[in-house]
């Protein structure tokens, strides 16, 4: 049935989407030439209707760590369907959720002892906020400026970016944002001893901002001192992304709460999880009366659980966490020389396969650069992303609104050749983009007028 439906409407997908779902998004895609008719996804590649293969350095905003349509995960899903598993009894339980929870707790820091499944990342953050408040009897939540934790109202209240929060207020009371990497500012908030939860990404996804040495350990220590729960949002950094199963391992962190989602189901089924210190969970689910204190109809569901178990197995059997560490090193090695080679490149940074390149005003061609920045801050990054796509068949993203940063979150199944291809393509694009030729400027200004949005 699906084959026929898809084939019958081939070529109409963008019009249909514009008419029924989001016309402004389709306008953006058309303006930057990203309106390809996609036919298939396969590992680290997307294949268009003409059979052209695009290297996917965006990775669905980090939801395809195990590669698109990973055959092992697909098999597990088919098996789960064929088994007619008795999931979501609601007044009863099945085996798969407990098995996935057991595996996650085995892999997570020892401080964590319970799992609360959700259907998305934002929902895992909502759970962290709600349960954190109830467990501590406090109401305030402190997060970081430029942090991103999802777009539902609670998670949005912890968001440190005006372009996401503006227009949607009033947000929840009791939220404060402090500069990332600033322990003094964090202590000033926590010393009031009314903060339930500190919510931080170990590496900020927006812009790929790595913490200074000692920062995360320092926040954890402040949380302990002032009776605040330390919550790491690993929705983007988790599941091997940074070269460890969880980024927390790089700093030996023992959080009280930790959120994951995205790649946990191999990109197949909406999923999320909030891992909690056992005492935190028990402080909320403290009686039979409170056994339903939080949840949602689809969480946990057996397809998500089957995909989750298969994803953990695929990460392990395919050695993807080590691969992320190794290929991330290679990517840095191949792209760091761009800082010396191009005036416009300020920094190349990353950990594992979470990578970014930042641009800044070059000494020469200042006038053109400033014209671009006036039209729309961060537009130069768009001038890199567009030819990477149209000329080199590489899908990448700008790392955030008004940021001159291009970011990569490729599936961890990328090969050395893919990484080399990306680095060479970037070199080629920068050689031209740095000169800010007239044709590029014209395109950029048109894109700015269309209000081309950035990703996360
Ligand atoms: C760090 C972080 N937290 C939370 C979220 C929200 O997850 P979801 O989009 O599944 O709601 C994201 C999504 O990009 C994220 O990167």
XYZ file of C-alpha atoms and ligand atoms in Angstrom:
472
model
C 0.000 0.000 0.000
C 2.706 2.519 0.984
C 4.820 1.899 -2.141
C 1.855 2.668 -4.324
C 0.842 5.732 -2.342
C 4.371 7.146 -2.440
C 4.918 6.351 -6.125
C 1.585 7.818 -7.157
C 2.441 11.173 -5.576
C 6.154 11.278 -6.494
C 7.297 14.814 -7.170
C 4.459 16.348 -5.163
C 5.993 16.005 -1.705
C 7.001 19.657 -1.243
C 3.722 21.058 -2.565
C 1.766 18.636 -0.400
C 3.836 19.516 2.677
C 3.432 23.227 2.003
C -0.307 22.875 1.582
C -0.966 20.648 4.568
C 1.844 21.117 7.072
C 4.197 24.117 6.832
C 4.434 26.399 3.804
C 7.061 28.697 5.350
C 9.449 25.811 5.966
C 9.047 24.699 2.362
C 9.811 28.277 1.223
C 13.063 28.153 3.181
C 14.029 24.802 1.652
C 13.279 26.093 -1.846
C 15.247 29.300 -1.286
C 18.411 27.471 -0.288
C 17.914 24.679 -2.841
C 17.415 21.938 -0.237
C 14.103 20.820 -1.733
C 15.400 17.498 -3.055
C 12.976 14.654 -3.595
C 14.400 12.030 -1.230
C 14.071 8.374 -2.130
C 15.981 6.445 0.560
C 18.165 6.600 3.634
C 21.055 4.226 4.129
C 23.706 4.412 6.877
C 25.387 7.810 6.598
C 23.736 8.571 3.255
C 20.508 9.963 1.844
C 19.692 9.051 -1.732
C 17.591 11.353 -3.903
C 15.105 10.391 -6.611
C 17.845 10.603 -9.267
C 20.000 8.164 -7.314
C 22.475 10.862 -6.168
C 23.967 9.994 -2.794
C 24.283 12.749 -0.173
C 26.576 12.356 2.826
C 24.436 13.140 5.875
C 26.590 15.198 8.242
C 23.440 16.496 9.949
C 22.227 13.059 11.047
C 18.624 14.141 11.670
C 19.832 16.587 14.398
C 21.678 13.662 15.978
C 19.026 10.956 15.904
C 20.838 8.559 13.575
C 23.940 7.596 15.571
C 23.541 3.979 14.429
C 23.002 5.061 10.801
C 19.797 5.457 8.841
C 17.766 2.268 8.553
C 20.241 0.176 10.468
C 19.413 -3.426 9.408
C 19.834 -4.885 12.925
C 17.393 -2.409 14.411
C 14.952 -2.904 11.568
C 15.081 -6.667 12.171
C 14.335 -6.182 15.865
C 11.333 -4.033 15.000
C 10.004 -6.576 12.528
C 10.514 -9.284 15.133
C 8.632 -7.232 17.732
C 5.745 -6.764 15.290
C 5.690 -10.448 14.442
C 5.709 -11.414 18.108
C 2.537 -9.390 18.698
C 4.125 -8.317 21.985
C 1.724 -7.384 24.795
C 3.011 -3.804 25.225
C 1.147 -0.854 26.752
C -1.247 -2.953 28.807
C -1.285 0.176 30.999
C -2.667 -1.780 33.989
C 0.034 -4.398 33.627
C 3.598 -4.455 32.271
C 5.562 -6.268 29.574
C 9.184 -7.438 29.660
C 10.880 -5.151 27.151
C 10.750 -1.854 29.138
C 12.436 -3.459 32.141
C 15.102 -4.978 29.910
C 15.949 -1.674 28.246
C 15.926 0.140 31.597
C 18.280 -2.501 33.022
C 20.693 -2.042 30.105
C 20.621 1.750 30.351
C 21.321 1.657 34.081
C 24.219 -0.740 33.487
C 25.762 1.731 31.027
C 24.967 4.971 32.886
C 26.894 6.495 35.818
C 26.438 4.511 39.052
C 24.524 7.380 40.659
C 21.473 6.596 38.514
C 19.078 3.850 39.576
C 15.688 4.339 37.891
C 14.427 5.035 34.380
C 11.323 6.953 33.381
C 10.595 6.492 29.685
C 9.080 9.252 27.549
C 8.235 9.738 23.886
C 10.612 12.622 23.120
C 13.572 14.551 24.434
C 11.545 17.560 25.508
C 9.264 15.268 27.462
C 12.255 13.744 29.280
C 13.288 17.284 30.247
C 9.738 18.031 31.424
C 9.939 14.949 33.635
C 13.292 16.073 35.044
C 11.843 19.475 35.935
C 8.619 18.153 37.446
C 10.190 15.329 39.421
C 13.090 17.536 40.478
C 10.655 20.023 41.950
C 8.644 17.404 43.802
C 11.713 15.536 45.086
C 13.372 18.632 46.545
C 10.300 20.618 47.555
C 11.925 23.552 45.773
C 10.712 25.304 42.634
C 13.569 27.118 40.900
C 15.452 25.744 37.899
C 18.782 27.104 36.685
C 20.046 26.467 33.168
C 22.643 28.061 30.897
C 22.381 30.921 28.448
C 22.180 29.565 24.902
C 21.130 26.176 26.265
C 18.589 24.117 24.342
C 16.344 21.563 26.022
C 13.347 21.228 23.711
C 10.367 23.323 22.736
C 7.484 22.322 25.023
C 6.583 25.014 27.521
C 8.502 23.660 30.536
C 11.619 22.800 28.540
C 11.305 26.131 26.737
C 11.341 27.938 30.082
C 14.882 26.594 30.531
C 15.881 27.637 27.013
C 18.544 30.316 26.855
C 17.813 31.630 23.356
C 15.429 34.504 22.764
C 14.631 33.418 19.199
C 12.965 30.320 20.603
C 11.252 31.839 23.642
C 10.108 35.187 22.274
C 6.384 35.292 21.450
C 5.518 32.276 23.609
C 5.428 33.818 27.067
C 4.714 33.994 29.818
C 7.024 31.049 30.442
C 7.021 29.107 33.702
C 8.046 31.104 36.765
C 11.154 30.219 38.723
C 13.598 29.768 35.840
C 16.950 31.539 35.567
C 19.780 31.307 33.046
C 23.421 31.904 33.853
C 26.386 32.129 31.456
C 27.811 28.708 30.555
C 31.262 28.141 32.067
C 30.719 30.695 34.836
C 30.912 28.996 38.239
C 30.540 32.233 40.167
C 27.247 33.069 38.469
C 26.052 29.520 39.131
C 27.001 29.731 42.810
C 25.197 33.058 43.185
C 21.976 31.314 42.140
C 22.498 28.079 44.072
C 23.535 29.795 47.302
C 19.922 30.961 47.702
C 19.187 27.309 48.518
C 15.897 27.348 46.660
C 17.009 25.769 43.389
C 15.508 22.340 42.697
C 17.514 21.504 39.622
C 20.444 22.643 37.519
C 19.858 21.633 33.914
C 22.908 21.645 31.635
C 24.047 20.155 28.351
C 27.622 18.918 28.926
C 28.457 20.362 25.497
C 26.026 22.981 24.283
C 24.437 21.866 21.036
C 23.818 25.388 19.834
C 27.217 26.435 18.521
C 28.896 23.281 19.901
C 30.311 24.968 23.010
C 32.685 22.756 24.996
C 33.024 23.386 28.747
C 36.238 24.728 30.267
C 38.226 22.218 32.311
C 36.674 21.835 35.762
C 33.381 23.574 34.976
C 31.010 20.607 35.006
C 32.724 19.033 38.018
C 32.466 22.429 39.711
C 28.725 22.681 39.038
C 28.210 19.160 40.365
C 30.089 20.074 43.527
C 28.037 23.274 43.976
C 24.839 21.281 43.528
C 25.891 18.888 46.283
C 26.815 21.776 48.559
C 23.514 23.632 48.181
C 21.107 20.681 48.002
C 20.294 21.076 44.291
C 19.841 18.199 41.851
C 22.444 18.081 39.087
C 20.762 17.204 35.779
C 22.697 16.570 32.591
C 20.801 16.846 29.339
C 22.530 14.274 27.122
C 19.814 14.202 24.495
C 22.330 15.359 21.890
C 25.620 14.259 23.448
C 24.545 10.763 24.491
C 24.631 7.352 22.811
C 28.241 7.572 21.617
C 28.102 11.014 20.023
C 31.175 12.380 21.826
C 33.271 9.217 21.744
C 31.926 7.850 25.040
C 28.555 6.241 25.627
C 27.620 9.353 27.625
C 29.578 12.615 27.592
C 29.422 12.553 31.434
C 32.157 9.898 31.308
C 34.727 12.388 29.987
C 34.567 14.211 33.321
C 33.622 11.310 35.613
C 30.316 12.998 36.487
C 27.713 11.381 38.740
C 24.529 13.327 37.988
C 21.294 12.993 39.964
C 19.203 13.150 36.806
C 20.118 12.548 33.159
C 18.042 12.815 29.986
C 18.540 10.956 26.705
C 16.415 10.568 23.555
C 17.107 11.021 19.817
C 19.287 8.047 18.756
C 18.031 5.780 21.539
C 15.668 4.047 19.102
C 18.004 4.144 16.117
C 15.956 6.951 14.610
C 12.915 4.720 14.121
C 10.478 5.339 16.980
C 9.894 8.479 19.078
C 11.563 7.854 22.436
C 13.155 9.525 25.412
C 14.241 8.625 28.913
C 14.881 10.419 32.166
C 17.328 8.509 34.373
C 17.144 9.337 38.059
C 18.984 8.669 41.270
C 16.896 6.076 43.080
C 16.294 8.362 46.058
C 15.045 11.114 43.771
C 12.569 8.767 42.129
C 11.434 7.423 45.486
C 10.891 10.895 46.853
C 8.247 11.423 44.166
C 6.818 7.930 43.684
C 6.649 7.520 47.450
C 3.363 5.662 47.880
C 0.863 3.589 45.904
C -1.249 6.692 45.681
C 1.640 8.418 43.905
C 2.528 5.523 41.602
C 1.077 7.430 38.605
C 2.799 10.711 39.392
C 4.130 11.106 35.877
C 3.824 9.318 32.539
C 2.210 9.389 29.113
C 0.153 6.939 27.096
C 2.850 5.827 24.651
C 5.728 5.696 27.129
C 7.077 3.116 27.330
C 5.893 1.320 24.208
C 7.224 -1.996 23.000
C 8.399 -0.831 19.564
C 10.485 1.907 21.149
C 11.864 -0.585 23.658
C 12.698 -3.172 20.979
C 14.437 -0.504 18.916
C 16.246 0.738 22.038
C 17.602 -2.700 22.915
C 18.701 -3.240 19.310
C 20.330 0.220 19.212
C 22.435 -0.489 22.303
C 23.453 -3.795 20.767
C 24.316 -2.156 17.420
C 26.427 0.518 19.166
C 28.310 -2.240 20.951
C 28.666 -4.823 18.173
C 29.574 -2.273 15.513
C 32.050 -0.566 17.882
C 30.390 2.779 17.175
C 31.393 4.567 20.369
C 35.101 3.926 19.770
C 34.588 4.758 16.115
C 33.080 8.112 17.085
C 36.166 8.879 19.195
C 38.586 7.802 16.453
C 36.865 9.461 13.505
C 36.211 12.580 15.577
C 39.980 12.866 16.095
C 40.542 12.407 12.381
C 37.948 15.066 11.565
C 39.658 17.549 13.889
C 43.067 16.672 12.476
C 41.889 17.256 8.906
C 39.954 20.449 9.575
C 42.091 22.283 12.164
C 44.564 23.404 9.468
C 41.687 25.437 7.957
C 42.195 27.959 10.776
C 45.640 28.777 9.369
C 44.571 28.467 5.748
C 41.600 30.852 5.789
C 41.321 34.242 7.429
C 37.617 33.718 7.850
C 37.984 30.546 9.963
C 38.243 31.353 13.666
C 38.111 27.956 15.291
C 37.504 24.287 14.689
C 36.337 22.325 17.718
C 34.612 19.133 18.713
C 34.562 15.966 20.741
C 33.920 12.623 19.094
C 31.634 13.207 16.152
C 30.136 16.407 17.531
C 32.049 18.976 15.503
C 31.898 22.643 14.518
C 33.766 25.291 12.553
C 33.370 28.948 13.523
C 33.827 31.916 11.192
C 34.664 35.540 11.933
C 35.340 38.793 10.116
C 38.384 38.446 7.837
C 41.069 41.136 7.625
C 40.487 41.604 3.935
C 36.948 41.976 2.478
C 35.644 43.537 5.634
C 33.054 45.578 3.786
C 31.406 42.570 2.140
C 31.487 40.648 5.411
C 29.817 43.520 7.261
C 27.185 43.847 4.581
C 26.343 40.173 5.074
C 26.244 40.517 8.847
C 23.960 43.528 8.572
C 21.572 41.603 6.322
C 21.477 38.708 8.761
C 24.038 37.778 11.397
C 25.472 34.330 10.711
C 24.818 34.480 6.993
C 28.359 33.460 6.035
C 27.766 30.031 7.577
C 24.807 29.629 5.207
C 27.197 30.400 2.326
C 29.168 27.337 3.355
C 26.262 24.980 3.989
C 24.567 25.674 0.634
C 27.450 24.775 -1.756
C 28.415 21.850 0.475
C 24.958 20.544 -0.366
C 24.500 21.587 -3.980
C 28.051 20.978 -5.234
C 29.439 18.317 -2.923
C 26.265 16.429 -1.993
C 26.844 16.911 1.743
C 24.013 17.771 4.123
C 25.152 19.937 7.064
C 23.648 22.718 9.171
C 24.226 26.149 10.610
C 24.680 25.615 14.348
C 22.082 28.102 15.517
C 20.317 31.366 14.875
C 22.704 34.291 14.219
C 25.737 32.053 14.625
C 28.558 31.910 12.122
C 29.116 28.283 12.971
C 28.636 25.198 10.806
C 28.053 22.021 12.718
C 28.194 18.278 12.038
C 26.492 15.406 13.872
C 26.977 12.578 11.380
C 25.807 9.019 11.942
C 28.625 7.237 13.784
C 28.801 4.714 10.929
C 30.603 7.249 8.682
C 33.857 5.957 7.227
C 37.335 7.486 7.095
C 36.698 8.205 3.406
C 33.502 10.079 4.302
C 35.377 12.215 6.827
C 38.139 12.903 4.294
C 35.554 13.772 1.659
C 33.852 16.221 4.042
C 37.132 17.917 4.985
C 38.194 18.263 1.325
C 34.772 19.622 0.321
C 34.898 22.159 3.138
C 38.338 23.283 1.992
C 37.045 23.712 -1.553
C 33.959 25.663 -0.490
C 35.921 27.931 1.858
C 38.462 28.786 -0.838
C 35.621 30.350 -2.815
C 33.358 31.579 -0.040
C 36.162 33.517 1.647
C 36.481 35.751 -1.428
C 32.777 36.587 -1.031
C 32.170 36.700 -4.791
C 29.282 38.756 -6.102
C 27.116 35.760 -7.057
C 27.394 34.370 -3.522
C 26.622 37.726 -1.971
C 23.523 38.032 -4.163
C 22.337 34.602 -3.129
C 23.037 35.305 0.537
C 21.060 38.518 0.535
C 18.138 36.771 -1.136
C 18.312 34.020 1.491
C 18.378 36.651 4.249
C 15.274 38.311 2.818
C 13.512 34.947 2.911
C 14.521 34.740 6.597
C 16.363 31.447 6.282
C 16.179 29.780 9.661
C 18.966 27.967 11.429
C 18.865 24.540 13.049
C 19.701 23.427 16.568
C 20.151 18.966 24.274
C 18.749 18.762 23.806
N 17.765 18.636 24.723
C 16.497 18.434 24.355
C 16.133 18.356 23.036
C 14.691 18.133 22.662
O 14.499 16.847 22.164
P 13.217 16.537 21.248
O 13.420 17.282 19.966
O 13.220 15.036 21.088
O 12.025 17.021 22.002
C 17.112 18.491 22.043
C 16.743 18.431 20.607
O 17.427 18.887 19.736
C 18.461 18.695 22.432
O 19.444 18.828 21.543
